[in-house]
PDB file of C-alpha atoms in Angstrom:
ATOM      1  CA  UNK A   1      -4.256  17.043  11.963  1.00 58.00           C
ATOM      2  CA  UNK A   2      -4.994  13.165  11.217  1.00 74.00           C
ATOM      3  CA  UNK A   3      -2.166  10.921  11.641  1.00 83.00           C
ATOM      4  CA  UNK A   4      -2.120   7.299  10.501  1.00 88.00           C
ATOM      5  CA  UNK A   5       0.126   4.640  11.301  1.00 89.00           C
ATOM      6  CA  UNK A   6      -0.103   1.109   9.464  1.00 90.00           C
ATOM      7  CA  UNK A   7       2.978  -1.396   8.846  1.00 90.00           C
ATOM      8  CA  UNK A   8       3.628  -2.681   5.966  1.00 91.00           C
ATOM      9  CA  UNK A   9       6.170  -5.705   4.702  1.00 87.00           C
ATOM     10  CA  UNK A  10       4.411  -8.424   4.414  1.00 82.00           C
ATOM     11  CA  UNK A  11       2.495  -9.506   1.264  1.00 74.00           C
ATOM     12  CA  UNK A  12      -0.875 -10.396   1.042  1.00 73.00           C
ATOM     13  CA  UNK A  13      -2.360  -8.560   4.471  1.00 65.00           C
ATOM     14  CA  UNK A  14      -5.711  -7.218   5.288  1.00 65.00           C
ATOM     15  CA  UNK A  15      -7.715  -6.177   2.882  1.00 62.00           C
ATOM     16  CA  UNK A  16      -7.211  -2.792   1.311  1.00 68.00           C
ATOM     17  CA  UNK A  17      -5.463  -1.503   4.491  1.00 76.00           C
ATOM     18  CA  UNK A  18      -4.776   1.728   2.249  1.00 89.00           C
ATOM     19  CA  UNK A  19      -8.550   2.815   1.748  1.00 87.00           C
ATOM     20  CA  UNK A  20      -8.331   5.234   4.804  1.00 86.00           C
ATOM     21  CA  UNK A  21      -5.001   6.944   3.897  1.00 88.00           C
ATOM     22  CA  UNK A  22      -6.094   6.911   0.449  1.00 89.00           C
ATOM     23  CA  UNK A  23      -9.637   8.554   1.718  1.00 86.00           C
ATOM     24  CA  UNK A  24      -8.113  11.006   4.161  1.00 84.00           C
ATOM     25  CA  UNK A  25      -6.572  12.109   1.318  1.00 84.00           C
ATOM     26  CA  UNK A  26      -8.787  12.296  -1.603  1.00 81.00           C
ATOM     27  CA  UNK A  27     -10.957  14.247   1.182  1.00 78.00           C
ATOM     28  CA  UNK A  28      -8.445  17.571   1.290  1.00 66.00           C
ATOM     29  CA  UNK A  29      -6.968  17.887  -1.663  1.00 55.00           C
ATOM     30  CA  UNK A  30      -4.423  20.511  -1.375  1.00 55.00           C
ATOM     31  CA  UNK A  31      -4.755  22.074  -4.707  1.00 54.00           C
ATOM     32  CA  UNK A  32      -7.537  22.774  -4.812  1.00 52.00           C
ATOM     33  CA  UNK A  33      -7.294  23.988  -1.209  1.00 53.00           C
ATOM     34  CA  UNK A  34      -4.421  25.705  -2.417  1.00 52.00           C
ATOM     35  CA  UNK A  35      -6.992  27.109  -5.425  1.00 50.00           C
ATOM     36  CA  UNK A  36      -9.621  28.237  -2.916  1.00 49.00           C
ATOM     37  CA  UNK A  37      -7.773  30.028  -0.493  1.00 48.00           C
ATOM     38  CA  UNK A  38      -5.581  31.499  -2.985  1.00 49.00           C
ATOM     39  CA  UNK A  39      -2.621  30.742  -0.836  1.00 46.00           C
ATOM     40  CA  UNK A  40       0.547  30.988  -1.862  1.00 46.00           C
ATOM     41  CA  UNK A  41       2.528  28.207  -3.760  1.00 48.00           C
ATOM     42  CA  UNK A  42       3.974  25.846  -2.152  1.00 48.00           C
ATOM     43  CA  UNK A  43       7.955  26.392  -1.358  1.00 46.00           C
ATOM     44  CA  UNK A  44       9.965  24.930  -3.371  1.00 46.00           C
ATOM     45  CA  UNK A  45      10.735  21.736  -2.603  1.00 43.00           C
ATOM     46  CA  UNK A  46      13.419  19.746  -3.958  1.00 44.00           C
ATOM     47  CA  UNK A  47      11.880  17.040  -6.713  1.00 44.00           C
ATOM     48  CA  UNK A  48      12.992  13.656  -6.149  1.00 46.00           C
TER      49      UNK A  48
ATOM     50  CA  UNK B   1     -38.201 -13.109  27.159  1.00 91.00           C
ATOM     51  CA  UNK B   2     -35.071 -11.760  29.095  1.00 94.00           C
ATOM     52  CA  UNK B   3     -33.245 -14.656  27.548  1.00 94.00           C
ATOM     53  CA  UNK B   4     -34.900 -14.611  24.201  1.00 95.00           C
ATOM     54  CA  UNK B   5     -33.594 -11.083  23.915  1.00 95.00           C
ATOM     55  CA  UNK B   6     -30.373 -12.101  25.189  1.00 96.00           C
ATOM     56  CA  UNK B   7     -30.294 -14.677  22.041  1.00 96.00           C
ATOM     57  CA  UNK B   8     -31.337 -12.292  20.206  1.00 96.00           C
ATOM     58  CA  UNK B   9     -29.118 -10.015  20.269  1.00 97.00           C
ATOM     59  CA  UNK B  10     -26.375 -13.052  20.586  1.00 96.00           C
ATOM     60  CA  UNK B  11     -27.860 -14.524  17.496  1.00 96.00           C
ATOM     61  CA  UNK B  12     -26.728 -10.730  15.913  1.00 96.00           C
ATOM     62  CA  UNK B  13     -23.291 -10.795  16.402  1.00 96.00           C
ATOM     63  CA  UNK B  14     -23.089 -14.139  15.428  1.00 96.00           C
ATOM     64  CA  UNK B  15     -24.149 -13.298  12.068  1.00 96.00           C
ATOM     65  CA  UNK B  16     -22.084  -9.871  11.875  1.00 95.00           C
ATOM     66  CA  UNK B  17     -19.461 -12.191  13.099  1.00 95.00           C
ATOM     67  CA  UNK B  18     -19.715 -14.699  10.354  1.00 95.00           C
ATOM     68  CA  UNK B  19     -20.020 -11.699   7.333  1.00 92.00           C
ATOM     69  CA  UNK B  20     -16.477 -10.801   8.373  1.00 92.00           C
ATOM     70  CA  UNK B  21     -15.253 -14.218   8.051  1.00 93.00           C
ATOM     71  CA  UNK B  22     -16.387 -14.231   4.925  1.00 92.00           C
ATOM     72  CA  UNK B  23     -14.888 -10.879   3.532  1.00 90.00           C
ATOM     73  CA  UNK B  24     -11.930 -12.389   5.062  1.00 91.00           C
ATOM     74  CA  UNK B  25     -11.940 -15.743   3.529  1.00 93.00           C
ATOM     75  CA  UNK B  26     -12.869 -14.819  -0.490  1.00 91.00           C
ATOM     76  CA  UNK B  27     -10.052 -12.109  -0.184  1.00 92.00           C
ATOM     77  CA  UNK B  28      -7.417 -14.594   1.126  1.00 93.00           C
ATOM     78  CA  UNK B  29      -9.089 -17.246  -1.973  1.00 93.00           C
ATOM     79  CA  UNK B  30      -8.465 -14.064  -4.052  1.00 93.00           C
ATOM     80  CA  UNK B  31      -5.774 -13.193  -3.139  1.00 94.00           C
ATOM     81  CA  UNK B  32      -4.508 -17.148  -3.627  1.00 94.00           C
ATOM     82  CA  UNK B  33      -5.831 -17.299  -7.854  1.00 96.00           C
ATOM     83  CA  UNK B  34      -3.885 -13.918  -7.859  1.00 96.00           C
ATOM     84  CA  UNK B  35      -0.860 -14.894  -6.742  1.00 96.00           C
ATOM     85  CA  UNK B  36      -0.718 -18.012  -8.739  1.00 96.00           C
ATOM     86  CA  UNK B  37      -2.008 -16.703 -11.692  1.00 97.00           C
ATOM     87  CA  UNK B  38       0.673 -13.860 -11.607  1.00 97.00           C
ATOM     88  CA  UNK B  39       3.417 -17.271 -11.017  1.00 97.00           C
ATOM     89  CA  UNK B  40       2.003 -19.130 -14.127  1.00 96.00           C
ATOM     90  CA  UNK B  41       2.167 -16.195 -16.418  1.00 96.00           C
ATOM     91  CA  UNK B  42       5.223 -15.230 -15.662  1.00 97.00           C
ATOM     92  CA  UNK B  43       6.569 -18.642 -16.179  1.00 96.00           C
ATOM     93  CA  UNK B  44       5.782 -19.360 -19.276  1.00 95.00           C
ATOM     94  CA  UNK B  45       6.818 -15.667 -20.193  1.00 94.00           C
ATOM     95  CA  UNK B  46      10.085 -16.482 -19.553  1.00 94.00           C
ATOM     96  CA  UNK B  47      10.070 -20.110 -21.262  1.00 94.00           C
ATOM     97  CA  UNK B  48       9.338 -18.234 -24.248  1.00 93.00           C
ATOM     98  CA  UNK B  49      11.860 -16.609 -24.202  1.00 91.00           C
ATOM     99  CA  UNK B  50      13.632 -18.909 -23.049  1.00 90.00           C
ATOM    100  CA  UNK B  51      15.334 -16.339 -20.129  1.00 88.00           C
ATOM    101  CA  UNK B  52      14.516 -14.610 -16.824  1.00 87.00           C
ATOM    102  CA  UNK B  53      14.348 -11.153 -16.959  1.00 88.00           C
ATOM    103  CA  UNK B  54      16.996  -9.024 -15.523  1.00 86.00           C
ATOM    104  CA  UNK B  55      16.555  -7.901 -11.953  1.00 83.00           C
ATOM    105  CA  UNK B  56      16.535  -3.799 -12.551  1.00 83.00           C
ATOM    106  CA  UNK B  57      13.739  -4.638 -14.666  1.00 85.00           C
ATOM    107  CA  UNK B  58      10.943  -6.790 -12.375  1.00 92.00           C
ATOM    108  CA  UNK B  59       9.511  -5.542  -8.582  1.00 95.00           C
ATOM    109  CA  UNK B  60       9.497  -8.716  -6.641  1.00 94.00           C
ATOM    110  CA  UNK B  61       6.485  -9.241  -4.193  1.00 93.00           C
ATOM    111  CA  UNK B  62       5.426  -7.740  -1.368  1.00 93.00           C
ATOM    112  CA  UNK B  63       6.311  -3.873  -2.891  1.00 94.00           C
ATOM    113  CA  UNK B  64       3.527  -0.962  -2.189  1.00 94.00           C
ATOM    114  CA  UNK B  65       3.120   1.964  -4.709  1.00 95.00           C
ATOM    115  CA  UNK B  66       2.341   5.263  -4.346  1.00 95.00           C
ATOM    116  CA  UNK B  67       1.381   7.417  -7.578  1.00 94.00           C
ATOM    117  CA  UNK B  68       0.629  11.470  -8.157  1.00 93.00           C
ATOM    118  CA  UNK B  69       0.178  13.312 -10.411  1.00 89.00           C
ATOM    119  CA  UNK B  70       3.260  14.556 -12.258  1.00 88.00           C
ATOM    120  CA  UNK B  71       2.393  17.846 -11.105  1.00 86.00           C
ATOM    121  CA  UNK B  72       2.951  16.063  -7.879  1.00 88.00           C
ATOM    122  CA  UNK B  73       6.871  18.110  -6.261  1.00 88.00           C
ATOM    123  CA  UNK B  74       7.639  15.394  -3.327  1.00 92.00           C
ATOM    124  CA  UNK B  75      10.615  16.891  -0.744  1.00 91.00           C
ATOM    125  CA  UNK B  76      12.245  13.885   0.093  1.00 94.00           C
ATOM    126  CA  UNK B  77      14.709  13.146   3.073  1.00 94.00           C
ATOM    127  CA  UNK B  78      16.639   9.592   3.628  1.00 95.00           C
ATOM    128  CA  UNK B  79      18.189   8.086   6.244  1.00 95.00           C
ATOM    129  CA  UNK B  80      21.898   7.248   5.784  1.00 94.00           C
ATOM    130  CA  UNK B  81      21.381   3.389   6.197  1.00 94.00           C
ATOM    131  CA  UNK B  82      18.021   3.880   4.093  1.00 95.00           C
ATOM    132  CA  UNK B  83      15.983   2.547   6.998  1.00 96.00           C
ATOM    133  CA  UNK B  84      13.970   5.817   7.579  1.00 96.00           C
ATOM    134  CA  UNK B  85      12.593   7.963   5.017  1.00 96.00           C
ATOM    135  CA  UNK B  86      10.602  11.140   4.905  1.00 95.00           C
ATOM    136  CA  UNK B  87       8.352  12.106   2.142  1.00 95.00           C
ATOM    137  CA  UNK B  88       6.099  15.468   1.533  1.00 91.00           C
ATOM    138  CA  UNK B  89       3.809  15.706  -0.678  1.00 89.00           C
ATOM    139  CA  UNK B  90       2.304  19.065  -2.326  1.00 84.00           C
ATOM    140  CA  UNK B  91      -0.373  17.517  -4.008  1.00 84.00           C
ATOM    141  CA  UNK B  92      -2.847  14.121  -3.653  1.00 85.00           C
ATOM    142  CA  UNK B  93      -1.383  10.657  -4.529  1.00 91.00           C
ATOM    143  CA  UNK B  94      -2.806   7.290  -3.716  1.00 92.00           C
ATOM    144  CA  UNK B  95      -0.915   4.220  -2.404  1.00 94.00           C
ATOM    145  CA  UNK B  96      -1.301   1.051  -2.645  1.00 93.00           C
ATOM    146  CA  UNK B  97      -0.324  -2.560  -2.242  1.00 92.00           C
ATOM    147  CA  UNK B  98       0.498  -5.305  -4.358  1.00 93.00           C
ATOM    148  CA  UNK B  99      -2.491  -7.345  -3.999  1.00 93.00           C
ATOM    149  CA  UNK B 100      -4.616  -4.765  -5.152  1.00 92.00           C
ATOM    150  CA  UNK B 101      -2.200  -4.437  -8.248  1.00 94.00           C
ATOM    151  CA  UNK B 102      -2.466  -8.061  -8.734  1.00 95.00           C
ATOM    152  CA  UNK B 103      -6.542  -7.477  -9.267  1.00 94.00           C
ATOM    153  CA  UNK B 104      -6.089  -4.130 -11.020  1.00 93.00           C
ATOM    154  CA  UNK B 105      -4.470  -6.052 -13.422  1.00 95.00           C
ATOM    155  CA  UNK B 106      -7.046  -8.951 -13.840  1.00 94.00           C
ATOM    156  CA  UNK B 107      -5.054 -11.433 -12.190  1.00 96.00           C
ATOM    157  CA  UNK B 108      -8.344 -12.161  -9.427  1.00 94.00           C
ATOM    158  CA  UNK B 109     -10.257 -12.722 -12.853  1.00 93.00           C
ATOM    159  CA  UNK B 110     -12.145 -10.249 -11.539  1.00 91.00           C
ATOM    160  CA  UNK B 111     -14.565 -11.981  -8.926  1.00 91.00           C
ATOM    161  CA  UNK B 112     -13.152  -8.741  -6.616  1.00 87.00           C
ATOM    162  CA  UNK B 113     -16.184  -6.652  -8.199  1.00 86.00           C
ATOM    163  CA  UNK B 114     -18.314 -10.011  -9.079  1.00 84.00           C
ATOM    164  CA  UNK B 115     -17.241  -9.932 -13.005  1.00 85.00           C
ATOM    165  CA  UNK B 116     -16.086 -13.638 -13.596  1.00 87.00           C
ATOM    166  CA  UNK B 117     -17.143 -14.508 -16.898  1.00 88.00           C
ATOM    167  CA  UNK B 118     -17.888 -18.896 -17.117  1.00 89.00           C
ATOM    168  CA  UNK B 119     -14.460 -19.211 -19.169  1.00 91.00           C
ATOM    169  CA  UNK B 120     -11.942 -17.474 -15.816  1.00 92.00           C
ATOM    170  CA  UNK B 121     -14.599 -19.393 -13.291  1.00 91.00           C
ATOM    171  CA  UNK B 122     -13.726 -23.037 -14.144  1.00 93.00           C
ATOM    172  CA  UNK B 123     -10.179 -21.872 -14.358  1.00 93.00           C
ATOM    173  CA  UNK B 124     -10.268 -20.651 -11.019  1.00 94.00           C
ATOM    174  CA  UNK B 125     -12.055 -23.855  -9.515  1.00 93.00           C
ATOM    175  CA  UNK B 126      -8.586 -25.941 -10.267  1.00 93.00           C
ATOM    176  CA  UNK B 127      -6.843 -22.499  -7.983  1.00 93.00           C
ATOM    177  CA  UNK B 128      -8.337 -23.184  -5.060  1.00 92.00           C
ATOM    178  CA  UNK B 129      -9.088 -26.419  -2.848  1.00 89.00           C
ATOM    179  CA  UNK B 130     -12.356 -28.342  -3.039  1.00 89.00           C
ATOM    180  CA  UNK B 131     -13.603 -26.930   0.333  1.00 87.00           C
ATOM    181  CA  UNK B 132     -12.946 -23.009  -0.622  1.00 89.00           C
ATOM    182  CA  UNK B 133     -15.574 -23.791  -4.271  1.00 89.00           C
ATOM    183  CA  UNK B 134     -18.718 -22.704  -3.446  1.00 87.00           C
ATOM    184  CA  UNK B 135     -16.791 -19.351  -2.258  1.00 87.00           C
ATOM    185  CA  UNK B 136     -15.662 -19.178  -6.019  1.00 88.00           C
ATOM    186  CA  UNK B 137     -18.826 -19.864  -7.203  1.00 84.00           C
ATOM    187  CA  UNK B 138     -21.031 -17.362  -4.986  1.00 84.00           C
ATOM    188  CA  UNK B 139     -18.251 -14.380  -5.663  1.00 86.00           C
ATOM    189  CA  UNK B 140     -18.018 -14.833  -8.924  1.00 84.00           C
ATOM    190  CA  UNK B 141     -21.647 -14.407  -9.298  1.00 78.00           C
ATOM    191  CA  UNK B 142     -21.042 -10.761  -7.382  1.00 73.00           C
ATOM    192  CA  UNK B 143     -21.652 -12.059  -4.441  1.00 59.00           C
ATOM    193  CA  UNK B 144     -18.682  -9.951  -2.760  1.00 54.00           C
ATOM    194  CA  UNK B 145     -18.960  -8.781   0.746  1.00 50.00           C
ATOM    195  CA  UNK B 146     -16.798  -5.461   0.484  1.00 47.00           C
ATOM    196  CA  UNK B 147     -14.407  -5.924   3.262  1.00 40.00           C
TER     197      UNK B 147
ATOM    198  CA  UNK C   1     -39.640 -18.754  19.767  1.00 93.00           C
ATOM    199  CA  UNK C   2     -36.644 -19.333  22.343  1.00 94.00           C
ATOM    200  CA  UNK C   3     -35.830 -22.984  20.808  1.00 95.00           C
ATOM    201  CA  UNK C   4     -36.107 -21.828  17.531  1.00 96.00           C
ATOM    202  CA  UNK C   5     -34.012 -18.750  17.980  1.00 96.00           C
ATOM    203  CA  UNK C   6     -31.599 -21.387  20.687  1.00 96.00           C
ATOM    204  CA  UNK C   7     -31.171 -23.947  17.541  1.00 96.00           C
ATOM    205  CA  UNK C   8     -30.447 -20.542  15.100  1.00 96.00           C
ATOM    206  CA  UNK C   9     -27.791 -19.899  16.999  1.00 97.00           C
ATOM    207  CA  UNK C  10     -26.359 -22.865  17.670  1.00 97.00           C
ATOM    208  CA  UNK C  11     -25.851 -22.959  13.876  1.00 97.00           C
ATOM    209  CA  UNK C  12     -24.473 -20.330  13.806  1.00 96.00           C
ATOM    210  CA  UNK C  13     -21.714 -20.501  15.643  1.00 96.00           C
ATOM    211  CA  UNK C  14     -21.188 -24.479  14.141  1.00 96.00           C
ATOM    212  CA  UNK C  15     -21.341 -21.744  10.738  1.00 95.00           C
ATOM    213  CA  UNK C  16     -18.764 -19.969  12.029  1.00 96.00           C
ATOM    214  CA  UNK C  17     -16.479 -22.590  13.861  1.00 96.00           C
ATOM    215  CA  UNK C  18     -16.052 -23.893   9.904  1.00 94.00           C
ATOM    216  CA  UNK C  19     -15.540 -19.951   8.997  1.00 94.00           C
ATOM    217  CA  UNK C  20     -12.498 -20.184  11.301  1.00 96.00           C
ATOM    218  CA  UNK C  21     -11.016 -23.850   9.505  1.00 95.00           C
ATOM    219  CA  UNK C  22     -11.144 -22.635   6.079  1.00 94.00           C
ATOM    220  CA  UNK C  23      -9.879 -19.553   6.905  1.00 95.00           C
ATOM    221  CA  UNK C  24      -6.690 -20.683   9.406  1.00 94.00           C
ATOM    222  CA  UNK C  25      -6.426 -23.604   6.347  1.00 94.00           C
ATOM    223  CA  UNK C  26      -6.582 -20.681   3.177  1.00 93.00           C
ATOM    224  CA  UNK C  27      -3.802 -18.553   5.040  1.00 93.00           C
ATOM    225  CA  UNK C  28      -1.542 -21.668   5.632  1.00 93.00           C
ATOM    226  CA  UNK C  29      -1.622 -22.449   1.801  1.00 93.00           C
ATOM    227  CA  UNK C  30      -1.181 -18.896   0.834  1.00 93.00           C
ATOM    228  CA  UNK C  31       2.238 -18.213   3.117  1.00 91.00           C
ATOM    229  CA  UNK C  32       3.242 -21.732   1.855  1.00 93.00           C
ATOM    230  CA  UNK C  33       2.918 -20.278  -1.325  1.00 93.00           C
ATOM    231  CA  UNK C  34       4.018 -17.283  -1.612  1.00 92.00           C
ATOM    232  CA  UNK C  35       7.199 -18.477   0.623  1.00 91.00           C
ATOM    233  CA  UNK C  36       8.237 -21.502  -2.113  1.00 94.00           C
ATOM    234  CA  UNK C  37      11.729 -20.776  -3.115  1.00 93.00           C
ATOM    235  CA  UNK C  38      10.412 -21.166  -7.257  1.00 91.00           C
ATOM    236  CA  UNK C  39       7.044 -19.107  -6.140  1.00 94.00           C
ATOM    237  CA  UNK C  40       9.232 -16.614  -4.593  1.00 92.00           C
ATOM    238  CA  UNK C  41      11.866 -16.187  -8.095  1.00 92.00           C
ATOM    239  CA  UNK C  42       8.444 -15.782 -10.495  1.00 95.00           C
ATOM    240  CA  UNK C  43       6.862 -13.176  -8.020  1.00 95.00           C
ATOM    241  CA  UNK C  44       7.630 -10.130  -9.841  1.00 96.00           C
ATOM    242  CA  UNK C  45       5.708  -7.429 -11.782  1.00 96.00           C
ATOM    243  CA  UNK C  46       7.229  -5.198 -14.588  1.00 93.00           C
ATOM    244  CA  UNK C  47       6.997  -1.883 -14.638  1.00 90.00           C
ATOM    245  CA  UNK C  48       4.946  -1.767 -17.344  1.00 90.00           C
ATOM    246  CA  UNK C  49       1.916  -3.549 -15.455  1.00 93.00           C
ATOM    247  CA  UNK C  50       2.150  -0.856 -12.578  1.00 93.00           C
ATOM    248  CA  UNK C  51       1.914   1.721 -15.484  1.00 90.00           C
ATOM    249  CA  UNK C  52      -1.568  -0.160 -16.486  1.00 91.00           C
ATOM    250  CA  UNK C  53      -2.998  -0.125 -13.145  1.00 90.00           C
ATOM    251  CA  UNK C  54      -2.854   3.875 -13.054  1.00 88.00           C
ATOM    252  CA  UNK C  55      -5.253   5.882 -14.284  1.00 83.00           C
ATOM    253  CA  UNK C  56      -4.500   8.524 -16.005  1.00 82.00           C
ATOM    254  CA  UNK C  57      -1.192   6.403 -16.629  1.00 82.00           C
ATOM    255  CA  UNK C  58       1.994   9.122 -17.370  1.00 85.00           C
ATOM    256  CA  UNK C  59       1.723   9.757 -13.454  1.00 89.00           C
ATOM    257  CA  UNK C  60       5.162   9.769 -11.446  1.00 93.00           C
ATOM    258  CA  UNK C  61       3.803   5.946  -9.199  1.00 95.00           C
ATOM    259  CA  UNK C  62       6.804   5.607  -6.712  1.00 95.00           C
ATOM    260  CA  UNK C  63       7.767   1.716  -5.399  1.00 96.00           C
ATOM    261  CA  UNK C  64       8.475   0.918  -1.916  1.00 96.00           C
ATOM    262  CA  UNK C  65      10.121  -2.277  -1.404  1.00 96.00           C
ATOM    263  CA  UNK C  66      10.257  -2.129   2.878  1.00 96.00           C
ATOM    264  CA  UNK C  67      11.585  -5.240   5.048  1.00 95.00           C
ATOM    265  CA  UNK C  68       8.246  -6.875   7.011  1.00 93.00           C
ATOM    266  CA  UNK C  69       7.063  -4.833  10.086  1.00 93.00           C
ATOM    267  CA  UNK C  70       7.421  -1.206   8.822  1.00 95.00           C
ATOM    268  CA  UNK C  71       5.800   1.370  10.205  1.00 96.00           C
ATOM    269  CA  UNK C  72       4.487   3.942   7.691  1.00 95.00           C
ATOM    270  CA  UNK C  73       3.316   7.067   9.031  1.00 93.00           C
ATOM    271  CA  UNK C  74       1.374   9.322   7.506  1.00 92.00           C
ATOM    272  CA  UNK C  75      -0.180  12.994   8.498  1.00 86.00           C
ATOM    273  CA  UNK C  76      -1.207  15.730   7.628  1.00 75.00           C
ATOM    274  CA  UNK C  77       0.734  18.732   8.508  1.00 63.00           C
ATOM    275  CA  UNK C  78      -0.020  22.110   7.621  1.00 64.00           C
ATOM    276  CA  UNK C  79       0.749  22.084   4.085  1.00 62.00           C
ATOM    277  CA  UNK C  80       0.273  18.763   1.802  1.00 71.00           C
ATOM    278  CA  UNK C  81       1.284  15.647   3.226  1.00 85.00           C
ATOM    279  CA  UNK C  82       3.682  13.295   4.763  1.00 90.00           C
ATOM    280  CA  UNK C  83       4.716  10.158   5.251  1.00 95.00           C
ATOM    281  CA  UNK C  84       7.527   8.917   7.066  1.00 95.00           C
ATOM    282  CA  UNK C  85       8.904   4.773   6.762  1.00 97.00           C
ATOM    283  CA  UNK C  86      10.768   3.469   9.987  1.00 97.00           C
ATOM    284  CA  UNK C  87      11.895   0.318   9.249  1.00 97.00           C
ATOM    285  CA  UNK C  88      13.739  -1.927  12.440  1.00 95.00           C
ATOM    286  CA  UNK C  89      15.273  -5.096  10.357  1.00 95.00           C
ATOM    287  CA  UNK C  90      16.752  -3.763   6.504  1.00 95.00           C
ATOM    288  CA  UNK C  91      17.008  -0.697   4.335  1.00 97.00           C
ATOM    289  CA  UNK C  92      14.319   0.001   2.513  1.00 97.00           C
ATOM    290  CA  UNK C  93      14.256   0.721  -1.004  1.00 96.00           C
ATOM    291  CA  UNK C  94      12.359   2.959  -2.493  1.00 95.00           C
ATOM    292  CA  UNK C  95      12.100   3.915  -6.633  1.00 92.00           C
ATOM    293  CA  UNK C  96      10.825   5.982  -9.198  1.00 92.00           C
ATOM    294  CA  UNK C  97       8.910   3.754 -12.385  1.00 89.00           C
ATOM    295  CA  UNK C  98      10.389   5.075 -14.618  1.00 84.00           C
ATOM    296  CA  UNK C  99       8.007   6.721 -17.515  1.00 79.00           C
ATOM    297  CA  UNK C 100       8.808   4.415 -20.680  1.00 69.00           C
TER     298      UNK C 100
END
């Protein structure tokens, strides 16, 4: 399982420190993955 | 020959470091311009409306945003003291910081992508110290090193 | 060739030192700029600004305002994605950007 840890809360940090996270997330699109493997729909999570 | 070899390696290493530091400096210049433009824009808006916006309608820096499709189900757990949060997403999302938002708002005059027109470049030059101006011109012409 | 390389490396050393100086100067200016009281008050965006920066605009936009050094961890558990936030310097504010 991949995992990325960063520090937030300051403005104007290094350039686009979220690039790796966005790449990791977009590389495995869960809805696509779910439809591909025909997995059961996720357990009904309460909406935020 | 060996000494030449070592110097060649040293030269390559320095070139790499200089390239990285140039992109770091370009990023700092863009952030300075974006922040000054944001302050300028808000000051003008408040002057025109002769009032400050109510606190719950604005988002002060620093912040980050997470955007995701409307279909995404987000499960959120929060500790009582709000020091800890846990989110579970069942779909893709993107995370961006405030600097990225300011750039997307056009407040860095498109310098991040080398699309800064002469008019904007003239204004941008007034927003940074003289020593930084050569870097500005380079960025406006598209010589932006990706960090 | 050796002398040529020596000359080049010393020029690069000078260029790097100049860059270090500019980076330090620019970082200090940016910190003074963002910490200035007036600028702090005017350093904000509106929800509409955020909506204008996401494509497509009708997405869920979650805003997180956290104290410095808050740890964010993004992990890929068995199903979906998990984001955990852990602050040691104060409460974290999270809210959704209204759609209208």
